[in-house]
Amino acid sequence: MAKQHRVVWDGNMAASQAMRQAQIDVVAAYPITPSTPIVQNYSQFVADGEVEGEFVMVESEHSAMSACVGAAAGGGRVATATSSQGYALMVEVIYQASGMRLPIVMNVVNRALAAPLNIHGDHSDMYLGRDAGWINLVANNPQEAYDLCLCAFKIAEDMRVRLPVAVNQDGFLVSHTAEVGEHLEDADAYGFVGDYTAHNPMLDPAKPVTYGAQTEGEWHYEHKMRQNYALVNAVPVVEEVLKAYSQLSGRDYAPVECYQTEDADELIICMGSVVGTTTMTVDRLRKAGRKVGMVAIRLWRPFPKEALAAAIKNAKSIAVLDRSCPMGTTGALYNETAAVMVENDKSANLINYIYGLGGRDTTTEHLEGIFDDAAECTKAGKRVKPIIQTINLRGKSLSFYE
Amino acid sequence: MLEIRWHSRAGQGAVTGAKALCEVMAQEGKFVQAFSVYGAEKRGAPMNAFNRIDDDPIIDHSKAMIPDYVLVIDPSLVYTDITYDTKEGTKYVITTHLSKEELLKEVPALQGKDVHVVDCIRISQETIGRAIPNTPMLGAFVKVSGAFDIDEFSQAMKEILYKFPQKIIDGNLQAIRRAYDEVN
């Protein structure tokens, strides 16, 4: 295991330090709360001469991602960071990045989408980019924001993958929360990420190439399906990279993290900063003799169907937490879970909680309430709660789909 | 688990203070967490910062806590609710130019509580040259909590502030020492 240094970093500092260590050729970024400090820290590294790459100041997030696409097509290691409205403004170009198979790394500090305007954390932006063809990793604390950012370069640039990777972290709850963590020495971190290998770079006049060509009816379908083939088959590569990182750092990560699931009757499935609070809640209820557990989704895209099927196989009742308003249907993580259950002939009482919108607090007491709901379903042998419920909503309580 | 809630105005350095406390505690081998609750970023708006300190890794990312210490670094915030979500033993360290008796008379909600007063605004003006009440509050916290030896704490702060000009470092250390001596 490599030597490490103990630090107190928030999620933004953790992500910017990982970017510094990866020796990126081009960072193009436009600041937006709560990811602004990533851009600010990184531009400080550039000003202090700590990194050799270019930092491109742009006039919007659309331009930021456009510059990233250009630089990546040109043959460089490229990264950026954004949040919320900035992410929304990037969306057109986010699809271009994945369609052109450019291994860009983006730290997404998750924040609500307006209206109403809100600077705090939820997963609306992550869900907005759900079908954009990026690999999406989820960091639940500052340590993971650092670790997964380093892993993201290695995953994105693997010749079996060559796709962009977003590393998500919850706005404020991770990005602005300082905690004790460990980081690798620069040489070890860079040694892990490795030198960048350009693939069909545009800046090679001896070998002219076209990026983003028009394909229409003859080739569009083939192109998209091959892109999807690369994305779906990235799961084992993600596993391989996380394993290699574990050998270096001693910190274990998996596409699906299981906590006390083996004999659990009731499970919470969730992702993001609520994972830590849920872990505490499981510990508390286990002490009281309750058979409860948690499944944390670390890899949101490509969705780790097999690992989730294994994780939930013994559960009697499952509560799925979505931190984004599904607007007209059930939550996206609930839908993924329901699909995995059908595909595996697995039956369990399945309920969905929409929580934490715009940074609304979620405590161990709230999570205990969810386990209580799930236990009621287990006892009754059927779902006795509405499919969608809310947690810590003020005023009249709301639920959907009786 | 030791929990601290800071009451401050945006721009007065509560977040920096909470993070500095984390740095010192982390050097002592503790696990720490510092976070804050912002509104939109308006300078001068009331805001809270929080610390959690423990011997084990801290995995709770909820904002809910019943603090052991309430640190108030702006004198006018005693006129807002600073006693919510507290417990019997919660200690209050409050920046004010008033004496403890005057403060309790002015703010009846604090009567019967474990209240300590110190004028961090004046101390920072006289030592650092600006009204930055966060570092003196740390000195007052060290005294009231007994969590550290003041010399060890000052040494640790010196290391944290190493990037600043000597004048700023000296001013801050002086502010910490004066608040330590003057809090009651």
Coordinates of C-alpha atoms in Angstrom, one line a residue:
Chain A
M1 CA 0.0 0.0 0.0
A2 CA 1.2 3.5 -0.8
K3 CA 2.1 6.1 1.7
Q4 CA -0.7 8.5 2.5
H5 CA -1.2 11.9 4.2
R6 CA -3.9 12.8 6.7
V7 CA -5.7 16.1 5.8
V8 CA -8.9 18.0 6.5
W9 CA -10.5 18.6 3.2
D10 CA -14.0 19.4 2.0
G11 CA -15.4 17.7 -1.2
N12 CA -14.4 20.6 -3.4
M13 CA -10.8 20.7 -2.2
A14 CA -10.7 16.9 -2.5
A15 CA -11.8 16.9 -6.1
S16 CA -9.5 19.8 -7.1
Q17 CA -6.5 18.1 -5.5
A18 CA -7.2 14.9 -7.4
M19 CA -7.4 17.0 -10.6
R20 CA -4.0 18.6 -9.7
Q21 CA -2.4 15.2 -9.3
A22 CA -3.8 13.8 -12.5
Q23 CA -1.8 16.4 -14.5
I24 CA -4.6 17.5 -16.9
D25 CA -3.7 19.1 -20.2
V26 CA -6.8 21.4 -20.4
V27 CA -9.4 22.4 -17.8
A28 CA -12.1 24.7 -19.1
A29 CA -14.7 25.7 -16.5
Y30 CA -17.1 28.4 -15.5
P31 CA -17.9 28.8 -11.8
I32 CA -21.3 28.0 -10.3
T33 CA -22.3 27.4 -6.7
P34 CA -21.6 24.9 -5.0
S35 CA -18.8 23.7 -7.4
T36 CA -17.1 27.1 -7.6
P37 CA -14.3 26.3 -5.2
I38 CA -13.1 23.5 -7.5
V39 CA -12.6 26.0 -10.3
Q40 CA -11.2 28.5 -7.9
N41 CA -8.7 26.1 -6.3
Y42 CA -7.6 24.7 -9.6
S43 CA -7.0 28.1 -11.1
Q44 CA -4.9 28.9 -8.0
F45 CA -2.8 25.8 -8.7
V46 CA -2.3 27.1 -12.2
A47 CA -1.4 30.6 -11.0
D48 CA 1.0 29.1 -8.4
G49 CA 2.7 27.0 -11.1
E50 CA 1.7 23.7 -9.5
V51 CA 0.2 22.3 -12.7
E52 CA 1.5 22.6 -16.2
G53 CA -1.8 22.3 -18.1
E54 CA -3.9 25.1 -19.6
F55 CA -6.8 26.7 -17.7
V56 CA -9.3 28.1 -20.1
M57 CA -11.6 30.9 -18.9
V58 CA -14.9 30.8 -20.8
E59 CA -18.0 32.8 -20.7
S60 CA -20.5 30.0 -19.9
E61 CA -20.9 26.4 -19.1
H62 CA -21.9 25.7 -22.7
S63 CA -18.6 27.1 -23.7
A64 CA -16.8 25.2 -21.0
M65 CA -18.0 21.9 -22.2
S66 CA -17.4 22.9 -25.8
A67 CA -13.8 23.8 -25.0
C68 CA -13.5 20.5 -23.2
V69 CA -14.8 18.6 -26.3
G70 CA -12.4 20.5 -28.5
A71 CA -9.4 19.9 -26.3
A72 CA -10.2 16.2 -25.8
A73 CA -10.7 15.7 -29.6
G74 CA -7.4 17.4 -30.0
G75 CA -5.8 14.7 -27.9
G76 CA -5.4 16.0 -24.4
R77 CA -6.5 14.9 -20.9
V78 CA -9.4 17.1 -20.1
A79 CA -11.5 17.8 -17.0
T80 CA -14.0 20.3 -15.6
A81 CA -16.6 20.9 -12.8
T82 CA -20.1 22.2 -12.6
S83 CA -23.5 22.1 -10.8
S84 CA -27.2 22.5 -11.5
Q85 CA -28.0 25.3 -13.9
G86 CA -24.4 25.1 -15.3
Y87 CA -24.9 21.4 -15.9
A88 CA -28.2 22.2 -17.6
L89 CA -26.6 24.7 -19.9
M90 CA -23.9 22.1 -20.8
V91 CA -26.4 19.4 -21.6
E92 CA -26.3 19.9 -25.4
V93 CA -22.5 19.4 -25.4
I94 CA -22.5 16.7 -22.8
Y95 CA -24.2 14.4 -25.4
Q96 CA -21.6 15.5 -27.9
A97 CA -18.8 14.4 -25.6
S98 CA -20.1 10.9 -25.1
G99 CA -21.2 10.6 -28.7
M100 CA -17.6 11.4 -29.8
R101 CA -16.3 9.0 -27.2
L102 CA -14.1 11.6 -25.5
P103 CA -12.8 10.6 -22.1
I104 CA -13.5 13.9 -20.3
V105 CA -13.8 13.8 -16.5
M106 CA -16.3 16.2 -14.8
N107 CA -16.9 16.7 -11.1
V108 CA -20.6 17.4 -10.7
V109 CA -21.4 19.0 -7.4
N110 CA -25.1 18.1 -7.2
R111 CA -27.6 20.9 -6.7
A112 CA -31.3 21.5 -7.3
L113 CA -32.6 22.9 -10.6
A114 CA -34.7 26.1 -10.7
A115 CA -37.5 27.1 -10.4
P116 CA -37.7 27.8 -7.5
L117 CA -34.1 28.9 -7.4
N118 CA -32.1 26.9 -4.8
I119 CA -28.4 26.6 -4.3
H120 CA -28.5 23.4 -2.2
G121 CA -28.0 19.8 -2.8
D122 CA -30.3 17.3 -4.6
H123 CA -29.8 15.0 -7.5
S124 CA -31.9 16.8 -10.1
D125 CA -28.8 17.6 -12.2
M126 CA -27.4 14.1 -12.0
Y127 CA -30.8 12.7 -13.1
L128 CA -31.0 15.3 -15.9
G129 CA -27.8 13.8 -17.4
R130 CA -29.0 10.2 -16.8
D131 CA -29.3 9.2 -20.5
A132 CA -26.4 11.4 -21.8
G133 CA -24.1 8.4 -22.1
W134 CA -21.6 9.4 -19.4
I135 CA -20.4 7.0 -16.8
N136 CA -21.7 8.3 -13.4
L137 CA -19.9 7.6 -10.2
V138 CA -21.3 8.8 -6.8
A139 CA -19.1 10.0 -4.0
N140 CA -20.7 10.0 -0.6
N141 CA -18.1 12.1 1.3
P142 CA -15.0 14.2 0.6
Q143 CA -12.6 11.1 0.8
E144 CA -14.6 9.4 -1.9
A145 CA -14.7 12.6 -4.0
Y146 CA -10.9 12.5 -4.1
D147 CA -10.6 8.7 -4.7
L148 CA -13.3 8.5 -7.3
C149 CA -12.0 11.5 -9.2
L150 CA -8.6 9.7 -9.6
C151 CA -10.4 6.5 -10.6
A152 CA -12.5 8.4 -13.1
F153 CA -9.5 9.3 -15.3
K154 CA -8.4 5.7 -15.4
I155 CA -11.9 4.4 -16.3
A156 CA -12.6 7.1 -18.9
E157 CA -9.3 6.6 -20.7
D158 CA -9.3 2.8 -20.7
M159 CA -9.2 1.7 -24.4
R160 CA -12.1 -0.6 -23.7
V161 CA -14.2 2.3 -22.5
R162 CA -13.2 5.7 -23.9
L163 CA -16.3 7.5 -22.5
P164 CA -16.7 10.6 -20.3
V165 CA -17.1 10.1 -16.6
A166 CA -19.0 12.3 -14.1
V167 CA -18.1 12.1 -10.5
N168 CA -21.1 13.3 -8.5
Q169 CA -20.9 14.7 -4.9
D170 CA -23.8 16.3 -2.9
G171 CA -23.7 20.1 -2.9
F172 CA -22.7 21.5 0.5
L173 CA -23.2 18.2 2.4
V174 CA -20.1 16.9 0.7
S175 CA -18.7 19.8 -1.3
H176 CA -18.6 22.2 1.7
T177 CA -18.2 19.7 4.5
A178 CA -14.6 19.4 5.8
E179 CA -13.7 16.0 7.1
V180 CA -10.5 14.0 8.0
G181 CA -9.3 12.2 4.9
E182 CA -6.2 10.7 3.4
H183 CA -4.5 11.4 0.1
L184 CA -1.8 9.8 -1.9
E185 CA 1.5 11.4 -2.7
D186 CA 1.6 13.1 -6.1
A187 CA 3.8 10.5 -7.8
D188 CA 1.7 7.6 -6.6
A189 CA -1.6 9.3 -7.6
Y190 CA -0.2 10.1 -11.1
G191 CA 1.4 6.6 -11.3
F192 CA -2.1 5.2 -10.8
V193 CA -3.8 7.4 -13.4
G194 CA -0.9 6.9 -15.9
D195 CA 0.2 8.9 -18.9
Y196 CA -2.6 10.0 -21.3
T197 CA -2.8 8.0 -24.6
A198 CA -4.4 10.1 -27.4
H199 CA -6.6 8.1 -29.7
N200 CA -7.3 9.5 -33.1
P201 CA -6.3 13.0 -32.1
M202 CA -7.5 15.8 -34.4
L203 CA -4.1 17.6 -34.1
D204 CA -2.3 14.9 -36.1
P205 CA -2.1 16.3 -39.6
A206 CA -0.5 13.0 -40.8
K207 CA -3.8 11.3 -40.0
P208 CA -6.8 13.5 -40.6
V209 CA -9.9 12.5 -38.7
T210 CA -13.5 13.9 -38.3
Y211 CA -15.3 14.2 -35.0
G212 CA -19.0 14.8 -34.7
A213 CA -19.9 13.9 -38.3
Q214 CA -23.4 13.9 -39.6
T215 CA -24.8 10.3 -40.0
E216 CA -28.6 10.5 -40.6
G217 CA -30.5 7.2 -41.2
E218 CA -27.6 5.1 -42.5
W219 CA -25.3 5.1 -39.5
H220 CA -26.8 7.0 -36.5
Y221 CA -28.5 3.9 -35.0
E222 CA -25.4 1.8 -35.4
H223 CA -23.3 4.5 -33.8
K224 CA -25.5 4.9 -30.8
M225 CA -25.9 1.2 -30.2
R226 CA -22.1 0.7 -30.3
Q227 CA -21.7 3.6 -27.9
N228 CA -24.2 1.9 -25.6
Y229 CA -22.3 -1.4 -26.0
A230 CA -19.2 0.4 -24.7
L231 CA -21.1 1.9 -21.8
V232 CA -22.9 -1.2 -20.7
N233 CA -19.7 -3.2 -20.9
A234 CA -17.8 -0.7 -18.8
V235 CA -19.0 -2.3 -15.6
P236 CA -16.2 -4.8 -15.3
V237 CA -13.6 -2.1 -16.2
V238 CA -15.0 0.1 -13.4
E239 CA -14.7 -2.9 -11.0
E240 CA -11.1 -3.6 -12.2
V241 CA -10.1 0.1 -11.7
L242 CA -11.7 0.3 -8.2
K243 CA -9.9 -2.9 -7.2
A244 CA -6.6 -1.6 -8.4
Y245 CA -7.2 1.6 -6.5
S246 CA -8.0 -0.4 -3.4
Q247 CA -4.7 -2.2 -3.6
L248 CA -2.9 1.2 -3.8
S249 CA -5.0 3.1 -1.2
G250 CA -6.5 0.4 1.1
R251 CA -10.0 1.9 0.4
D252 CA -12.5 -0.5 -1.0
Y253 CA -15.1 0.5 -3.5
A254 CA -17.7 -1.4 -5.5
P255 CA -20.4 -0.4 -8.1
V256 CA -22.9 -1.5 -5.4
E257 CA -22.0 -1.2 -1.8
C258 CA -23.8 -3.6 0.6
Y259 CA -24.1 -3.0 4.3
Q260 CA -25.7 -5.7 6.5
T261 CA -27.7 -6.9 3.6
E262 CA -27.2 -10.7 3.9
D263 CA -29.8 -11.5 6.5
A264 CA -31.8 -8.2 6.3
D265 CA -35.6 -8.3 6.0
E266 CA -35.8 -4.6 5.2
L267 CA -33.4 -2.7 3.0
I268 CA -32.9 1.0 2.1
I269 CA -31.4 1.6 -1.4
C270 CA -29.9 5.0 -1.7
M271 CA -27.0 7.1 -3.0
G272 CA -25.0 10.2 -2.0
S273 CA -24.3 11.7 1.4
V274 CA -27.4 10.0 2.9
V275 CA -25.5 6.8 2.7
G276 CA -23.4 7.7 5.8
T277 CA -26.5 8.7 7.8
T278 CA -28.3 5.5 6.7
T279 CA -25.3 3.4 7.8
M280 CA -25.6 4.9 11.2
T281 CA -29.3 4.2 11.3
V282 CA -28.7 0.6 10.3
D283 CA -26.1 0.3 13.2
R284 CA -28.6 1.8 15.6
L285 CA -31.5 -0.5 14.6
R286 CA -29.2 -3.6 14.5
K287 CA -28.3 -2.9 18.1
A288 CA -32.1 -3.0 18.9
G289 CA -32.2 -6.4 17.2
R290 CA -33.8 -5.3 13.9
K291 CA -32.8 -7.1 10.7
V292 CA -32.2 -4.1 8.5
G293 CA -29.5 -3.2 5.9
M294 CA -28.5 -0.8 3.2
V295 CA -27.6 -0.9 -0.5
A296 CA -25.6 2.1 -1.8
I297 CA -25.4 2.7 -5.5
R298 CA -21.9 3.9 -6.3
L299 CA -22.2 3.4 -10.1
W300 CA -25.4 5.2 -11.4
R301 CA -24.5 4.7 -15.1
P302 CA -24.0 2.1 -16.4
F303 CA -26.5 0.7 -14.0
P304 CA -25.0 -2.3 -12.1
K305 CA -28.0 -4.6 -12.6
E306 CA -26.3 -7.9 -11.6
A307 CA -24.8 -6.5 -8.4
L308 CA -28.1 -5.0 -7.3
A309 CA -29.9 -8.3 -8.0
A310 CA -27.4 -10.1 -5.7
A311 CA -27.7 -7.4 -3.0
I312 CA -31.5 -7.5 -2.7
K313 CA -32.0 -11.2 -3.1
N314 CA -33.0 -11.9 0.5
A315 CA -35.0 -8.8 1.3
K316 CA -38.7 -8.9 2.1
S317 CA -39.3 -5.1 1.9
I318 CA -37.3 -2.5 0.0
A319 CA -37.4 1.2 0.4
V320 CA -35.8 3.1 -2.5
L321 CA -34.7 6.8 -1.9
D322 CA -34.7 9.2 -4.9
R323 CA -33.3 12.7 -4.3
S324 CA -35.0 14.2 -7.4
C325 CA -38.7 14.9 -8.0
P326 CA -39.8 12.3 -10.6
M327 CA -42.4 14.7 -12.1
G328 CA -45.2 12.4 -13.2
T329 CA -44.0 8.9 -12.4
T330 CA -42.0 7.0 -9.8
G331 CA -38.3 7.9 -9.0
A332 CA -35.6 6.7 -11.3
L333 CA -33.7 4.6 -8.8
Y334 CA -37.1 3.0 -7.8
N335 CA -37.7 2.2 -11.5
E336 CA -34.2 0.6 -11.9
T337 CA -34.9 -1.5 -8.8
A338 CA -38.3 -2.6 -10.0
A339 CA -36.8 -3.6 -13.3
V340 CA -34.0 -5.6 -11.6
M341 CA -36.7 -7.4 -9.5
V342 CA -38.8 -8.3 -12.6
E343 CA -35.7 -9.5 -14.5
N344 CA -34.8 -11.8 -11.6
D345 CA -38.2 -13.0 -10.6
K346 CA -37.6 -11.4 -7.2
S347 CA -40.6 -10.4 -5.2
A348 CA -40.5 -7.9 -2.3
N349 CA -42.7 -5.0 -1.1
L350 CA -41.3 -2.0 -2.9
I351 CA -41.8 1.6 -1.8
N352 CA -40.3 4.9 -3.0
Y353 CA -39.3 8.0 -1.0
I354 CA -38.7 11.3 -2.6
Y355 CA -36.4 13.1 -0.1
G356 CA -33.9 15.9 0.5
L357 CA -35.1 18.2 -2.4
G358 CA -33.3 21.6 -2.3
G359 CA -31.1 20.4 0.6
R360 CA -34.0 19.5 3.0
D361 CA -32.4 17.7 5.9
T362 CA -32.6 13.9 6.3
T363 CA -31.8 12.5 9.8
T364 CA -31.4 9.1 11.4
E365 CA -34.9 9.6 12.8
H366 CA -36.4 10.1 9.3
L367 CA -34.5 7.0 8.1
E368 CA -35.7 5.0 11.1
G369 CA -39.3 6.0 10.1
I370 CA -38.6 4.5 6.6
F371 CA -37.3 1.2 8.1
D372 CA -40.5 1.2 10.3
D373 CA -42.7 1.6 7.2
A374 CA -40.8 -1.2 5.5
A375 CA -41.1 -3.4 8.6
E376 CA -44.9 -2.8 8.6
C377 CA -45.0 -4.1 5.0
T378 CA -42.9 -7.2 5.9
K379 CA -45.3 -7.9 8.8
A380 CA -48.4 -7.6 6.7
G381 CA -46.8 -9.6 3.9
K382 CA -47.8 -6.9 1.4
R383 CA -47.2 -3.2 0.6
V384 CA -49.3 -1.3 3.1
K385 CA -48.0 2.2 2.2
P386 CA -48.5 4.4 -0.9
I387 CA -45.8 3.7 -3.5
I388 CA -44.3 7.3 -3.3
Q389 CA -43.9 9.0 0.1
T390 CA -42.2 12.1 1.3
I391 CA -39.9 12.7 4.3
N392 CA -39.6 15.8 6.3
L393 CA -42.0 17.7 4.0
R394 CA -43.6 20.7 5.7
G395 CA -47.3 21.3 5.8
K396 CA -49.9 18.7 4.6
S397 CA -48.2 15.4 4.0
L398 CA -48.2 14.1 0.4
S399 CA -48.0 10.6 -1.0
F400 CA -48.7 9.3 -4.5
Y401 CA -50.0 6.1 -6.1
E402 CA -52.0 4.3 -3.3
Chain B
M1 CA -19.2 12.9 20.1
L2 CA -18.7 16.6 20.7
E3 CA -21.0 18.9 18.8
I4 CA -20.6 22.7 18.3
R5 CA -23.0 25.2 16.7
W6 CA -21.7 28.6 15.6
H7 CA -24.0 31.6 15.2
S8 CA -22.4 34.2 12.9
R9 CA -23.0 36.6 10.1
A10 CA -21.8 35.6 6.6
G11 CA -18.3 37.1 6.2
Q12 CA -17.3 37.0 9.9
G13 CA -15.4 33.8 9.5
A14 CA -17.4 31.2 11.3
V15 CA -16.7 28.6 8.6
T16 CA -13.0 29.4 8.7
G17 CA -13.1 29.2 12.5
A18 CA -15.0 25.9 12.4
K19 CA -12.5 24.5 9.9
A20 CA -9.5 25.8 11.9
L21 CA -10.8 24.0 14.9
C22 CA -11.1 20.8 12.8
E23 CA -7.5 21.1 11.7
V24 CA -6.3 21.4 15.3
M25 CA -8.5 18.5 16.5
A26 CA -7.4 16.4 13.5
Q27 CA -3.8 16.9 14.4
E28 CA -4.7 15.6 17.8
G29 CA -5.8 12.4 16.1
K30 CA -9.6 13.1 16.3
F31 CA -12.1 12.6 13.5
V32 CA -13.8 15.9 12.7
Q33 CA -16.5 17.5 10.5
A34 CA -17.1 21.2 9.8
F35 CA -20.1 22.3 7.7
S36 CA -22.4 25.3 7.5
V37 CA -25.9 26.2 6.6
Y38 CA -26.0 29.0 4.1
G39 CA -28.9 31.0 2.7
A40 CA -28.1 32.6 -0.6
E41 CA -24.6 34.1 -0.1
K42 CA -25.5 37.6 1.3
R43 CA -22.7 39.1 3.4
G44 CA -24.0 40.0 6.8
A45 CA -26.9 37.5 6.8
P46 CA -27.2 35.3 9.9
M47 CA -25.8 31.8 9.3
N48 CA -24.7 28.8 11.2
A49 CA -21.6 26.7 11.1
F50 CA -21.2 23.3 12.8
N51 CA -18.5 21.0 14.1
R52 CA -18.7 17.3 15.0
I53 CA -15.7 15.9 16.8
D54 CA -15.3 12.2 17.7
D55 CA -12.8 9.4 18.3
D56 CA -14.4 7.4 15.5
P57 CA -14.9 8.4 11.8
I58 CA -18.0 10.7 11.4
I59 CA -20.4 9.4 8.8
D60 CA -23.5 11.4 9.7
H61 CA -24.3 13.9 7.0
S62 CA -27.5 15.3 8.4
K63 CA -27.6 18.8 9.7
A64 CA -29.5 18.0 12.9
M65 CA -27.6 18.3 16.2
I66 CA -28.1 19.1 19.8
P67 CA -24.8 20.9 20.5
D68 CA -22.6 20.8 23.5
Y69 CA -21.4 24.3 22.7
V70 CA -23.1 27.3 21.1
L71 CA -20.6 29.9 20.0
V72 CA -22.0 33.3 19.1
I73 CA -19.5 35.5 17.3
D74 CA -21.8 38.5 16.4
P75 CA -23.1 40.5 19.3
S76 CA -26.5 41.3 17.7
L77 CA -27.4 37.6 17.2
V78 CA -28.3 37.2 20.9
Y79 CA -31.6 38.9 19.8
T80 CA -32.3 35.9 17.5
D81 CA -33.1 32.4 18.8
I82 CA -29.8 30.9 19.8
T83 CA -31.2 28.4 22.4
Y84 CA -33.2 26.1 20.0
D85 CA -32.2 22.4 19.8
T86 CA -30.0 22.5 22.9
K87 CA -29.8 20.4 26.1
E88 CA -29.3 20.8 29.8
G89 CA -25.5 21.0 29.7
T90 CA -25.1 23.1 26.6
K91 CA -22.5 25.8 27.2
Y92 CA -22.9 29.3 25.5
V93 CA -19.8 31.4 24.6
I94 CA -21.1 34.7 23.4
T95 CA -19.4 37.7 21.9
T96 CA -20.7 40.9 23.6
H97 CA -19.6 44.2 25.0
L98 CA -22.0 43.6 27.9
S99 CA -21.2 42.0 31.2
K100 CA -22.8 38.6 31.9
E101 CA -25.3 40.2 34.2
E102 CA -26.3 42.8 31.7
L103 CA -26.6 40.2 28.9
L104 CA -28.9 37.9 31.0
K105 CA -31.1 40.9 31.8
E106 CA -31.2 41.9 28.1
V107 CA -31.8 38.3 26.9
P108 CA -34.1 36.4 29.4
A109 CA -33.9 33.2 27.3
L110 CA -30.3 32.8 28.5
Q111 CA -31.2 32.9 32.2
G112 CA -30.4 29.6 33.9
K113 CA -28.0 28.6 31.1
D114 CA -24.3 28.1 31.3
V115 CA -23.3 31.4 29.7
H116 CA -19.8 32.8 29.1
V117 CA -19.1 36.2 27.7
V118 CA -16.1 37.6 25.8
D119 CA -15.8 40.7 23.5
C120 CA -14.3 39.0 20.4
I121 CA -15.1 42.1 18.2
R122 CA -13.1 44.5 20.4
I123 CA -10.3 41.9 20.8
S124 CA -9.9 41.3 17.1
Q125 CA -10.0 45.0 16.3
E126 CA -7.2 45.6 18.9
T127 CA -5.1 42.7 17.8
I128 CA -5.7 41.9 14.2
G129 CA -6.9 45.4 13.3
R130 CA -10.2 44.2 11.9
A131 CA -13.5 42.9 13.3
I132 CA -12.8 39.2 12.6
P133 CA -14.2 37.6 15.7
N134 CA -13.6 33.9 14.7
T135 CA -10.0 33.3 16.0
P136 CA -10.6 35.0 19.4
M137 CA -13.7 32.8 19.8
L138 CA -11.4 29.8 19.5
G139 CA -9.3 31.0 22.4
A140 CA -12.5 31.5 24.5
F141 CA -13.6 28.0 23.5
V142 CA -10.3 26.5 24.5
K143 CA -10.7 28.1 28.0
V144 CA -14.4 27.2 28.5
S145 CA -14.1 23.6 27.1
G146 CA -10.7 22.8 28.7
A147 CA -10.2 20.7 25.5
F148 CA -6.6 21.9 25.0
D149 CA -3.6 23.4 26.6
I150 CA -3.6 27.0 25.4
D151 CA 0.1 26.8 24.4
E152 CA -0.4 23.6 22.4
F153 CA -3.4 25.1 20.7
S154 CA -1.6 28.3 19.9
Q155 CA 1.3 26.3 18.4
A156 CA -1.1 24.3 16.3
M157 CA -2.8 27.5 15.1
K158 CA 0.5 28.9 14.2
E159 CA 1.1 26.0 11.9
I160 CA -2.3 26.3 10.3
L161 CA -1.8 30.0 9.6
Y162 CA 1.8 29.6 8.2
K163 CA 0.9 31.0 4.8
F164 CA -0.1 34.4 6.2
P165 CA 2.3 37.3 6.8
Q166 CA 3.9 37.3 10.3
K167 CA 1.9 40.3 11.4
I168 CA -1.4 38.5 10.8
I169 CA -0.1 35.4 12.5
D170 CA 1.0 37.4 15.5
G171 CA -2.3 39.3 15.7
N172 CA -4.3 36.1 15.6
L173 CA -2.3 34.4 18.3
Q174 CA -2.6 37.5 20.4
A175 CA -6.3 37.5 19.9
I176 CA -6.6 33.8 20.9
R177 CA -4.6 34.4 24.0
R178 CA -6.5 37.5 25.0
A179 CA -9.9 35.9 24.6
Y180 CA -8.6 32.9 26.6
D181 CA -7.7 35.2 29.4
E182 CA -10.7 37.5 29.2
V183 CA -13.7 35.1 28.8
N184 CA -15.8 34.6 31.9

